[in-house]
Coordinates of C-alpha atoms in Angstrom, one line a residue:
X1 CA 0.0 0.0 0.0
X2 CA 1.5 3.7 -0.5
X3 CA -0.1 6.9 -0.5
X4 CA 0.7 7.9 -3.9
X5 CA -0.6 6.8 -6.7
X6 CA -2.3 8.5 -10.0
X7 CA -5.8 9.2 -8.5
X8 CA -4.3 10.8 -5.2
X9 CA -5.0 8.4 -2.9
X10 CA -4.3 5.3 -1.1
X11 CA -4.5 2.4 -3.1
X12 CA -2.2 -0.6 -4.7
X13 CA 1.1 0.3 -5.9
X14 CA 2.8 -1.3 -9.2
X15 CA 6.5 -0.5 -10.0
X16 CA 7.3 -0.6 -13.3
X17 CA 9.6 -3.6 -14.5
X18 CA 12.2 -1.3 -15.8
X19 CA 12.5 0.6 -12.3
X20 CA 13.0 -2.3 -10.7
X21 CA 15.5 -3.2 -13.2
X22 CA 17.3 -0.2 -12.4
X23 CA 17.0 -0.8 -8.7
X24 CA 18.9 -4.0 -8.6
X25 CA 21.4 -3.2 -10.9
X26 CA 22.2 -0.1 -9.7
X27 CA 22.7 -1.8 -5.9
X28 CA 24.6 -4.3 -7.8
X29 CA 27.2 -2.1 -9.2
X30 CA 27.2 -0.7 -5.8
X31 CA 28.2 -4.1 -4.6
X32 CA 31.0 -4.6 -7.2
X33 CA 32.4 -0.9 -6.4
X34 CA 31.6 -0.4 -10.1
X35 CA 32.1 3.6 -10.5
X36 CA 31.5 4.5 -13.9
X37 CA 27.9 2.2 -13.8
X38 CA 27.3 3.5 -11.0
X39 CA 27.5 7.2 -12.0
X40 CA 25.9 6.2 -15.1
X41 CA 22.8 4.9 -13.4
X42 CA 22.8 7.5 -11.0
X43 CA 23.8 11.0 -13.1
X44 CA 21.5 9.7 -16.4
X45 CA 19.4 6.5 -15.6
X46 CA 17.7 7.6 -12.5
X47 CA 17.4 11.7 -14.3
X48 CA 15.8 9.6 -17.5
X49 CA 13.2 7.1 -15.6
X50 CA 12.2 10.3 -13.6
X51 CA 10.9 11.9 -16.5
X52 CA 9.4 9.1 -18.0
X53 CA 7.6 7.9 -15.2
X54 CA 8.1 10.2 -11.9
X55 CA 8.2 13.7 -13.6
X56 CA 5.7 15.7 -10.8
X57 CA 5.2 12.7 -8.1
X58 CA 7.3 11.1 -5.6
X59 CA 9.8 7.8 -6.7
X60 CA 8.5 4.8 -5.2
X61 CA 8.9 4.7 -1.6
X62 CA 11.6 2.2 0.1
X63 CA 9.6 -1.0 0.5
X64 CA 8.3 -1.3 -3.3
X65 CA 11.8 -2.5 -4.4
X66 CA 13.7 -3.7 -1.0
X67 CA 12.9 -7.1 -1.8
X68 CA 15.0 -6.7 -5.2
X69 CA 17.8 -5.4 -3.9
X70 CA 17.9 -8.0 -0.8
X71 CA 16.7 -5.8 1.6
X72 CA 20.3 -4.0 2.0
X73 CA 20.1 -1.4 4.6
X74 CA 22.6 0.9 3.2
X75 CA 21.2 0.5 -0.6
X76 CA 18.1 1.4 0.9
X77 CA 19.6 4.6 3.0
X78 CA 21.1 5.8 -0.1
X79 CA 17.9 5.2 -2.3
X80 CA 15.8 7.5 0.2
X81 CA 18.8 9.8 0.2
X82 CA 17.7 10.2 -3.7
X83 CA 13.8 9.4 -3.1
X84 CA 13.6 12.7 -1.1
X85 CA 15.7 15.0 -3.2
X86 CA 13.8 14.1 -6.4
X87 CA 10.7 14.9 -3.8
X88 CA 12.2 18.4 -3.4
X89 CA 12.7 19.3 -6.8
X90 CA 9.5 17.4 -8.6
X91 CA 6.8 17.6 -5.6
X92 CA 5.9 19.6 -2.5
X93 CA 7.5 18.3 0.5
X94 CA 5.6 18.1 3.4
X95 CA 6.6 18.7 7.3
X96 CA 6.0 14.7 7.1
X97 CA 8.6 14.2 4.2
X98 CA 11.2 16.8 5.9
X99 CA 11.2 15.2 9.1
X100 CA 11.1 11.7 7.3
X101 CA 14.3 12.8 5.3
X102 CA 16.5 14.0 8.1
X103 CA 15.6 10.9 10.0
X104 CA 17.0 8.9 6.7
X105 CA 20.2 11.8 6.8
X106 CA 21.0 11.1 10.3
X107 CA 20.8 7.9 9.6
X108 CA 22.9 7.4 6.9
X109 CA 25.2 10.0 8.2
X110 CA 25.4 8.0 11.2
X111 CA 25.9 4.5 10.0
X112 CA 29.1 6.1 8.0
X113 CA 30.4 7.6 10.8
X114 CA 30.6 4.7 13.3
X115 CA 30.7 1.6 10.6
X116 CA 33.5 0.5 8.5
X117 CA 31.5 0.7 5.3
X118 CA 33.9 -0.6 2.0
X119 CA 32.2 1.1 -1.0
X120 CA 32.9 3.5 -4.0
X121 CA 30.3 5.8 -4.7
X122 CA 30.7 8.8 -7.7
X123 CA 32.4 11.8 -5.9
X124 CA 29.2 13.9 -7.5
X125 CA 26.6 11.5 -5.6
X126 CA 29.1 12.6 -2.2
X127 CA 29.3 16.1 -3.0
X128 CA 25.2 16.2 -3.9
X129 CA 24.6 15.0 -0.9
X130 CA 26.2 17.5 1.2
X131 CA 24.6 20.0 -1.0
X132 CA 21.3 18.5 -0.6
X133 CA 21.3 18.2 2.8
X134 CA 22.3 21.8 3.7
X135 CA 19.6 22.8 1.1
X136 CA 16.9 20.9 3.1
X137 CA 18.1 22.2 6.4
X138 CA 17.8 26.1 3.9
X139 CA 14.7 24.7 3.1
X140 CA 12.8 24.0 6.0
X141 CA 14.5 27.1 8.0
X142 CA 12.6 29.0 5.1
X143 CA 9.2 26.9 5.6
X144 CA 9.1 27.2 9.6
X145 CA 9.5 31.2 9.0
X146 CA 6.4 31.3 7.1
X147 CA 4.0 31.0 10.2
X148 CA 1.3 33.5 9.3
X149 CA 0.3 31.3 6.1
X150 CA 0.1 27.9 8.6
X151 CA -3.6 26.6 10.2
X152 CA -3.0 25.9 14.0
X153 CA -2.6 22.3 13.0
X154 CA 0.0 23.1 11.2
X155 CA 1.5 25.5 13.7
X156 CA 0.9 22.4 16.6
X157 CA 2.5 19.9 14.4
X158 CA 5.6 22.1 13.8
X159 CA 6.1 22.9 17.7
X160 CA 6.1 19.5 18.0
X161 CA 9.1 18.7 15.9
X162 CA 11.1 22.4 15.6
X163 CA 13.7 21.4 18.2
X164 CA 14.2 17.9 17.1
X165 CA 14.9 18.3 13.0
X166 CA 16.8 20.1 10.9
X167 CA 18.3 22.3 14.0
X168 CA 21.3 24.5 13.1
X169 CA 23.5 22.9 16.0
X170 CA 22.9 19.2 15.0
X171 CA 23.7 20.4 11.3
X172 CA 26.8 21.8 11.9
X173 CA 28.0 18.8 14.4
X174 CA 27.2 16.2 11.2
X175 CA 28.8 18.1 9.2
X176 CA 32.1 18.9 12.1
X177 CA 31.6 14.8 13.0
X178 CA 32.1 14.3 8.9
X179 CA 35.3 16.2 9.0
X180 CA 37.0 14.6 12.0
X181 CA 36.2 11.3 11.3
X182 CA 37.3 11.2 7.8
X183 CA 41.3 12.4 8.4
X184 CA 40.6 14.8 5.7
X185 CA 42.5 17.8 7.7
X186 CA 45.5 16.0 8.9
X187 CA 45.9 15.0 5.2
X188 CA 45.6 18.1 3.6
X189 CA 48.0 19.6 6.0
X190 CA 50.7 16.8 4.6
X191 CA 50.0 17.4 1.5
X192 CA 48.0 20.3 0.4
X193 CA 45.6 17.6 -1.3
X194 CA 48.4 16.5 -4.2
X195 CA 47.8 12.7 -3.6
X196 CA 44.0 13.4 -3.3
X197 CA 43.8 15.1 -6.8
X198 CA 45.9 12.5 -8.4
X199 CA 44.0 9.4 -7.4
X200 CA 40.8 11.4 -8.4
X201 CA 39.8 10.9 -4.7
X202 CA 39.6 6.7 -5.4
X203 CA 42.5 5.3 -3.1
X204 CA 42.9 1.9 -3.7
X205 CA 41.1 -0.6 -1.4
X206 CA 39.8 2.0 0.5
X207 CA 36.4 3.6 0.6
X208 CA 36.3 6.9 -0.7
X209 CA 33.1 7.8 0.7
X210 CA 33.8 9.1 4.1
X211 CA 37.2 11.0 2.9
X212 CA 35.3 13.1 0.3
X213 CA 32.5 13.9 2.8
X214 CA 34.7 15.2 5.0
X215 CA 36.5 17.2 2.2
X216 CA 33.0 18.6 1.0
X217 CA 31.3 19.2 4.6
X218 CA 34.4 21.5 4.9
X219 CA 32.2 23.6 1.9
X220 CA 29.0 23.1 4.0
X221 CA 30.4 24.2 7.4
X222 CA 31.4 27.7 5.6
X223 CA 28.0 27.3 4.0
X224 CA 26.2 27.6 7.0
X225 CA 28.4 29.9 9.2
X226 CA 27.9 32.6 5.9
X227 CA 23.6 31.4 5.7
X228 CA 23.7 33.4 9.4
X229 CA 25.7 35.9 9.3
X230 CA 29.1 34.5 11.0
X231 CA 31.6 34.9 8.0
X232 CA 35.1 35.2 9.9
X233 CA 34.0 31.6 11.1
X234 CA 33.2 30.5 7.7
X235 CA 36.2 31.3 6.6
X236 CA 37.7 29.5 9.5
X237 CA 35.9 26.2 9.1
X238 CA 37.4 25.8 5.3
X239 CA 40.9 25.2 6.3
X240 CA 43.2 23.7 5.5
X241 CA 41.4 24.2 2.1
X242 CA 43.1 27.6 0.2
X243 CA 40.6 29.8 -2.4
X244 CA 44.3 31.8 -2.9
X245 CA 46.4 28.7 -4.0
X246 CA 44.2 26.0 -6.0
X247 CA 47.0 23.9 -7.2
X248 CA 45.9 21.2 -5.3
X249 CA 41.9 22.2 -5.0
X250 CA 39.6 19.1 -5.3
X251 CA 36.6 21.3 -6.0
X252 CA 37.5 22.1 -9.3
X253 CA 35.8 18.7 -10.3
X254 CA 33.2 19.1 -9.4
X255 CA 31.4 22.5 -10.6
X256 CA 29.0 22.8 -8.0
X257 CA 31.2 22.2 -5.3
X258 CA 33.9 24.6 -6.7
X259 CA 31.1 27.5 -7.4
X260 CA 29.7 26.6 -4.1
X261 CA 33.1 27.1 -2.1
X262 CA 34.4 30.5 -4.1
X263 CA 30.8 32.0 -3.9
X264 CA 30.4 32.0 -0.4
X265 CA 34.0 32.6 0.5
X266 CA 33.8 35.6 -1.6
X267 CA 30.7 37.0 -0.2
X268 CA 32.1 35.9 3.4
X269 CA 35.0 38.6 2.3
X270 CA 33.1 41.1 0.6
X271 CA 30.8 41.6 4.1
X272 CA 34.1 42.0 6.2
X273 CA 34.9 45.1 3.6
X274 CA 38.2 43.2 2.0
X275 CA 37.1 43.8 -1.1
X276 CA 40.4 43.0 -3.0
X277 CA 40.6 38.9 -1.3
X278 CA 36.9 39.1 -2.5
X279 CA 37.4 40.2 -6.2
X280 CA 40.3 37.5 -6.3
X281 CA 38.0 35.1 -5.6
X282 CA 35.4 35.8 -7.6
X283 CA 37.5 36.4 -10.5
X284 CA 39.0 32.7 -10.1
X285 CA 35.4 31.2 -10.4
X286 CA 34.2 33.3 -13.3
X287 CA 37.4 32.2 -14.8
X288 CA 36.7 28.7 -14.3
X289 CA 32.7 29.1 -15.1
X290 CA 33.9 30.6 -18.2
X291 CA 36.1 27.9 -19.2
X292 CA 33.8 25.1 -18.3
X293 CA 30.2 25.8 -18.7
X294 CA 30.1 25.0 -22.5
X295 CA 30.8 21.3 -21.5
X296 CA 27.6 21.4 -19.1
X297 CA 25.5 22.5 -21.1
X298 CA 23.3 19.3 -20.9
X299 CA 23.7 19.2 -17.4
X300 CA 20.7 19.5 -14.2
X301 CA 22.7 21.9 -12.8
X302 CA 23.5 24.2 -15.9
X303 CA 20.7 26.3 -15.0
X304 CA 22.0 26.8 -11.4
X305 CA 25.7 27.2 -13.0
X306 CA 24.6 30.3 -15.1
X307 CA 22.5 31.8 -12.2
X308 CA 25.3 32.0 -9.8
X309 CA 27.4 33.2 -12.9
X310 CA 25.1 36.0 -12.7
X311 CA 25.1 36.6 -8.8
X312 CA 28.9 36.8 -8.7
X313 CA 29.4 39.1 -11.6
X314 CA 26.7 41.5 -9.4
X315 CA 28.7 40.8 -6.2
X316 CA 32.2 41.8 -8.1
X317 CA 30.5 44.8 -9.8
X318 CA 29.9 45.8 -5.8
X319 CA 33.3 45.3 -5.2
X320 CA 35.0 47.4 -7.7
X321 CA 32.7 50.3 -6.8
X322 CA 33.8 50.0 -3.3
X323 CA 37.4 49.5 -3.8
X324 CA 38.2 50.1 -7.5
X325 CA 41.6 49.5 -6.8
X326 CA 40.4 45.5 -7.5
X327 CA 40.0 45.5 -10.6
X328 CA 43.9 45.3 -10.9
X329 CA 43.5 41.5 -10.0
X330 CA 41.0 40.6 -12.8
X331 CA 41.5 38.6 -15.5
X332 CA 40.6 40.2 -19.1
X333 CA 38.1 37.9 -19.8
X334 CA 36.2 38.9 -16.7
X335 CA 36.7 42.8 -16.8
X336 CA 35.0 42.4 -20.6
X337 CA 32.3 40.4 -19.1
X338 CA 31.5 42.8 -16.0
X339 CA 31.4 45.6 -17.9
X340 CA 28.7 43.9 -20.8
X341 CA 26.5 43.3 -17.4
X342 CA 27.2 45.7 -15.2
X343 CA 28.6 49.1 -16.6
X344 CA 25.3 51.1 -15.6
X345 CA 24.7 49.9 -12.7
X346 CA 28.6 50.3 -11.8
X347 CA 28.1 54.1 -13.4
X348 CA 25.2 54.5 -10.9
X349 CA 27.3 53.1 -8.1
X350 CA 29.8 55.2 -8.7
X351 CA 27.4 58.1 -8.5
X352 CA 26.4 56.5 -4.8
X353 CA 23.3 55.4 -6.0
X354 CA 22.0 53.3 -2.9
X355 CA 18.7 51.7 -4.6
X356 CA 21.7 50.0 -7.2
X357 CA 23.3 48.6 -4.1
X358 CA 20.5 47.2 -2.7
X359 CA 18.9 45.7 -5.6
X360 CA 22.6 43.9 -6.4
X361 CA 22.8 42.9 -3.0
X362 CA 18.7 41.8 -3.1
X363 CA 19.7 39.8 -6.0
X364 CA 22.8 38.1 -5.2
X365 CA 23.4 37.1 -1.5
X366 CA 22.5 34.1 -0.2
X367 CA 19.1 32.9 1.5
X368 CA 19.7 33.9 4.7
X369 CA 18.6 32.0 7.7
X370 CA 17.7 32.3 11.6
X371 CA 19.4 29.7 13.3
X372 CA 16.5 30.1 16.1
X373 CA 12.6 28.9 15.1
X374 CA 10.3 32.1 15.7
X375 CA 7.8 32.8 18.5
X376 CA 4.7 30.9 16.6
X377 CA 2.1 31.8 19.0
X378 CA 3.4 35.8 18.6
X379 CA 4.7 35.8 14.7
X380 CA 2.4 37.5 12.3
X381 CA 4.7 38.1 9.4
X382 CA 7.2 36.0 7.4
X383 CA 9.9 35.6 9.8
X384 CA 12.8 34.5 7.2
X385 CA 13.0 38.5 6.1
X386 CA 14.1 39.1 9.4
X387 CA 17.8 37.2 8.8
X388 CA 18.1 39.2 5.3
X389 CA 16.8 42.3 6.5
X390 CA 20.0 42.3 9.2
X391 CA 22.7 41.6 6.8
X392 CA 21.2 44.4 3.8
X393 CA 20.8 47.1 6.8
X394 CA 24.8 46.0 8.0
X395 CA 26.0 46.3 4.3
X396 CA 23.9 49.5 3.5
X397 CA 25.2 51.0 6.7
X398 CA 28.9 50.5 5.2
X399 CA 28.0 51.8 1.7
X400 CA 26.2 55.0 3.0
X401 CA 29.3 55.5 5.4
X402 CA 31.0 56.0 1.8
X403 CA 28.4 57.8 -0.3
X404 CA 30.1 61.0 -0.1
X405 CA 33.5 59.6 -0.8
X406 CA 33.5 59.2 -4.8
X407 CA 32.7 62.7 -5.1
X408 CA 35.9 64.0 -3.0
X409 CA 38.2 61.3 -4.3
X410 CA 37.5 63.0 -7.7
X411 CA 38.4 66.2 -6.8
X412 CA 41.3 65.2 -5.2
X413 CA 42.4 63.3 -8.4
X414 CA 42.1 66.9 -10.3
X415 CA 44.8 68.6 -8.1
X416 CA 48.2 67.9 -6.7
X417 CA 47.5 70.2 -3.8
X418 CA 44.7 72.2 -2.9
X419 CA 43.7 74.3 0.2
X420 CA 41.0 72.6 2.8
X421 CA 39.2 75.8 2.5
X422 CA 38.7 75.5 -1.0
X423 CA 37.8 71.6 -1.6
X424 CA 35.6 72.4 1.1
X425 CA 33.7 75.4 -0.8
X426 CA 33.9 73.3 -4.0
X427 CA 32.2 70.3 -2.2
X428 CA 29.8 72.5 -0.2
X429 CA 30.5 71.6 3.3
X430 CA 31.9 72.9 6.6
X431 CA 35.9 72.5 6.7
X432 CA 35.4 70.0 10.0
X433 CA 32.7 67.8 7.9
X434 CA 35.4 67.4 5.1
X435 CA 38.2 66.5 7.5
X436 CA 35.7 63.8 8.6
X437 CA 35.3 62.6 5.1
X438 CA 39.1 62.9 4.7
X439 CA 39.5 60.9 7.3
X440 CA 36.9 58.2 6.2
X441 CA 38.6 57.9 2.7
X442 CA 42.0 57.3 4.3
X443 CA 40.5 54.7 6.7
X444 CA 38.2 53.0 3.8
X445 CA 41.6 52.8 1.8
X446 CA 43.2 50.8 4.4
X447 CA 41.9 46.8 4.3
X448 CA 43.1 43.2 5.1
X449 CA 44.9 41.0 2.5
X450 CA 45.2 37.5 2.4
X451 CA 49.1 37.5 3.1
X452 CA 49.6 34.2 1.7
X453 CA 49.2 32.1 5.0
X454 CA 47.0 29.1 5.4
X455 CA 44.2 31.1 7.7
X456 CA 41.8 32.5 4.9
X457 CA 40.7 35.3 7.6
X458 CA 44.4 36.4 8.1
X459 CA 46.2 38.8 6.6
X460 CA 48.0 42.2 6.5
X461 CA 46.8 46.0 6.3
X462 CA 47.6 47.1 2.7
X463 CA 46.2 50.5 0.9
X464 CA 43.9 49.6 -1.3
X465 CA 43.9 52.7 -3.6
X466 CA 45.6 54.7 -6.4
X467 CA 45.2 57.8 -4.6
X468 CA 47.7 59.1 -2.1
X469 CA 46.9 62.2 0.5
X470 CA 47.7 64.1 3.5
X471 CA 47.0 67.6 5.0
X472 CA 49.6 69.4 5.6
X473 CA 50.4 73.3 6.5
X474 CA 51.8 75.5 3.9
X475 CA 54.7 76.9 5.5
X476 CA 54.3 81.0 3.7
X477 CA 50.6 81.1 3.7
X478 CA 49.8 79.1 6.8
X479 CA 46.8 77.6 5.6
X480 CA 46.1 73.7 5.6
X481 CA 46.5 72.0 2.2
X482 CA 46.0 68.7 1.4
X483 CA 48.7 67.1 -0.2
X484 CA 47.9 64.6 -3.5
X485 CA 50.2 61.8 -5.0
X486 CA 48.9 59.9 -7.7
X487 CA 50.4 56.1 -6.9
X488 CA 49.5 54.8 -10.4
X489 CA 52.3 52.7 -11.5
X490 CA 53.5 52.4 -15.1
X491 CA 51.9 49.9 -17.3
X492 CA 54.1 46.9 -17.7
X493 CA 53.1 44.3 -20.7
X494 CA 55.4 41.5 -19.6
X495 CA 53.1 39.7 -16.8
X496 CA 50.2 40.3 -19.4
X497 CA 52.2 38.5 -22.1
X498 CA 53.5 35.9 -19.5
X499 CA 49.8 35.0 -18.3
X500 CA 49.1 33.8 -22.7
X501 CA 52.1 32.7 -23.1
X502 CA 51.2 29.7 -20.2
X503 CA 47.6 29.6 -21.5
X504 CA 48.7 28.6 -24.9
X505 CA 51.2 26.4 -23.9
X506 CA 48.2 24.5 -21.4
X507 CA 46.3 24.7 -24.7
X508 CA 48.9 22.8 -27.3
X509 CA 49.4 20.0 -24.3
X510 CA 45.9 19.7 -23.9
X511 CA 45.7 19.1 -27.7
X512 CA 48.8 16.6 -28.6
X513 CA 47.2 14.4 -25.2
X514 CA 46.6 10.8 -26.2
X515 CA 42.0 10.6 -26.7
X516 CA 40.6 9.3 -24.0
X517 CA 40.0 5.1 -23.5
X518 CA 36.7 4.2 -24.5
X519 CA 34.4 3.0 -21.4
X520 CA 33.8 -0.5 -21.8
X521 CA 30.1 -1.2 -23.1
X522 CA 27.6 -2.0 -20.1
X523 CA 26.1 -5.4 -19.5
X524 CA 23.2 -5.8 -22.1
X525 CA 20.3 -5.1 -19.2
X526 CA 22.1 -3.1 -18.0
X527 CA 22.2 -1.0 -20.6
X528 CA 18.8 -1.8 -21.6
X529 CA 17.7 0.3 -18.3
X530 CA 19.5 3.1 -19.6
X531 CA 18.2 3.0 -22.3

């Protein structure tokens, strides 16, 4: 019996063959540590039988195919694990079906942690389940907030389980207990993940499964330290990963684990005003979107790919109005991109256009969250704004605390000296209000930079400008002046000719490498389910 069938109600349940067919070959391959059949079945089979059969209602549940894949209790873990995230995307969960699917996480979670389970699984299924579950725990943060739109059964039935599922503390120790367990820091400290990235993450006879958890939950824990606000944290919990040195970055194959990781450690840098550690990163993972988003074209996640695309050119366009010394750090590629998207809104910037700044920011930052479940007998509005609402008003508070400062750094840049008296007539304030705004600019000039350690919220004070000032007293007139240098440096070629010189020598060894080995065909059924 199940609850889901084609009329909407309880009745008897029939699998189709070829789903079953998929079931027990897919646990077989499972079995037989079989990795590209297994990614196979689970990145096309499983997408294609969803469509066919499953395209806006649930997969069948657990029991309608445990007897064809011997009743194994970890096959069956992982199935749910899938089961509820096609349930996300395709259907409306239910409180039911979040609380049943944290159960399954904890679960699964748990079973990995204190069992000596020998598998292989497809470093994608590892990272996407990370991902999923921190975008279940987003989710249902985001569906608890939404109060005033609940019946008081509703309200009753969500009282009764708000402490006990998807609660921020319990996230972030799965995710801590994932790191420890797997070894994953103590390696990457040895090192720097070079033996990692050249074994693709499969060490022989060993399970990769609870390594590469541990290597992405170090993604998730900065994930959720920047989804409330805590970005020095975030940036904490990453190490001993390095967004500064990616030689021996994992993340890189996987795209949504590599967007994932640069996206919120950028934004974790761009709300702790160091703007130029913040345009690096950003300018690294357009780079790499750039390069590799023709090849996933047919991919689920392409959509997803080309939206956060879009975010991060917004967050770098806030950036470089804030601190246009950054755009010293960007690649070509990406200066010709920003300025096709963003070169009126950066013009309005410029001008200190707040509304510009807030609609970036509206459009770009992440989904905040409250890591505490609202008052429900007291709430009357949508209590998720509440988390957002903070972290615009903390980043409108810092751009406001500038608004006045790209008019005066333009007068500045027309003169080498001028008197106070007179910037201050041509600017229309009182002499004391432009010492204050002095004063701002040379404090707003002045920023941490990554200094090439392995803390990412480490660093060293650094002027962040191509302006140079101080006020000084001229010694025959006695009246203040404030002294301009212009610290533009001359235009060298050579690191710009360097930089294609290296591309087009990774470009001719990419070409005169051997083709690839054809994957050996698939058994005949097996293939017959992919079919």
């Amino acid at each position: 019996m199940s609850r889901y069938d084609d009329g909407g109600y309880e009745g008897f349940y029939q699998v189709p063959d070829i789903v079953k067919q998929w079931a027990h070959y897919f646990y077989r391959h499972i079995r037989e540590r079989n990795i590209p059949e297994i990614q196979s079945m689970y990145e096309i089979s499983f997408l294609k039988l969803s469509d066919r059969y499953y395209k806006s209602s649930p997969w069948p549940e657990v029991s309608h195919i445990a007897e064809v894949v011997d009743h194994d209790h970890v096959f069956c873990l992982l199935y749910k694990e899938m089961y509820f995230r096609h349930l996300y995307a395709r259907c409306q969960p239910t409180l039911r079906d979040r609380c049943d699917s944290w159960d399954n996480y904890c679960d699964l979670f748990g079973l990995l942690l204190t069992s000596n389970v020998n598998m292989q699984l497809p470093n994608i299924w590892l990272w996407d389940m990370i991902d999923e579950f921190l975008y279940q725990f987003q989710s249902f943060c985001q569906y608890r907030g939404k109060v005033q739109s609940m019946s008081p059964e509703e309200i009753d039935n969500l009282k009764k389980v708000t402490d006990k599922v998807w609660n921020i503390v319990e996230v972030l120790n799965i995710l801590q207990a994932l790191v420890d367990k797997s070894g994953i820091v103590a390696e990457l400290e040895g090192d720097g993940g070079a033996r990692l990235c050249s074994l693709e993450g499969y060490y022989p006879q060993s399970s990769n499964v609870l390594r590469m958890l541990g290597y992405f939950s170090l993604t998730g824990l900065l994930r959720v330290h920047c989804l409330v606000g805590d970005y020095v944290t975030g940036l904490k919990a990453i190490y001993p990963l390095n967004l500064h040195e990616r030689t021996h970055l994992f993340t890189p194959r996987i795209p949504g684990a590599h967007i994932t990781l640069f996206y919120y450690g950028g934004f974790s840098y761009l709300m702790q005003r160091r703007y130029l550690d913040a345009a690096r990163c950003f300018n690294a993972v357009l780079l790499y979107i750039y390069r590799v988003k023709g090849a996933h074209r047919s991919s689920p996640q392409f959509e997803q790919i080309l939206k956060k695309n879009e975010q991060m050119y917004a967050l770098l366009a806030i950036c470089l109005a804030l601190c246009p010394a950054a755009a010293k750090s960007l690649d070509e590629n990406v200066l010709m991109q920003l300025r096709e998207r963003q070169s009126d809104n950066m013009a309005a910037m410029g001008r200190g256009d707040i509304d510009v700044y807030d609609s970036l920011f509206r459009d770009a930052c992440p989904k905040f969250v409250t890591s505490t479940p609202p008052a429900y007998d007291q709430a009357t509005t949508n209590t998720n704004q509440l988390a957002f609402r903070a972290q615009l008003n903390s980043f409108l508070l810092e751009v406001r605390s500038q608004q006045t400062l790209p008019q005066l750094k333009q007068y500045l840049l027309l003169y080498s000296s001028i008197a106070l008296a007179r910037l201050a007539a041509l600017m229309d304030v009182e002499e004391g209000a432009l010492r204050q705004q002095l004063i701002c600019l040379k404090g707003k000039q002045r920023q941490l930079k990554w200094d090439g350690g392995k803390d990412m919220t480490a660093g060293t004070w650094t002027v962040a400008s191509d302006l140079e000032f101080h006020i000084d007293v001229d010694p025959e007139s006695g009246r203040e002046m404030v002294m301009v240098s212009d610290t533009l440096q001359v235009a060298t070629y050579a690191p710009f000719l360097a930089h294609h010189i290296a591309r087009f020598e990774e470009i001719i060894r990419d070409l005169s490498l051997p083709p690839p080995v054809p994957v050996v065909p698939a058994p005949a059924a097996a293939a017959a389910v992919r079919a």
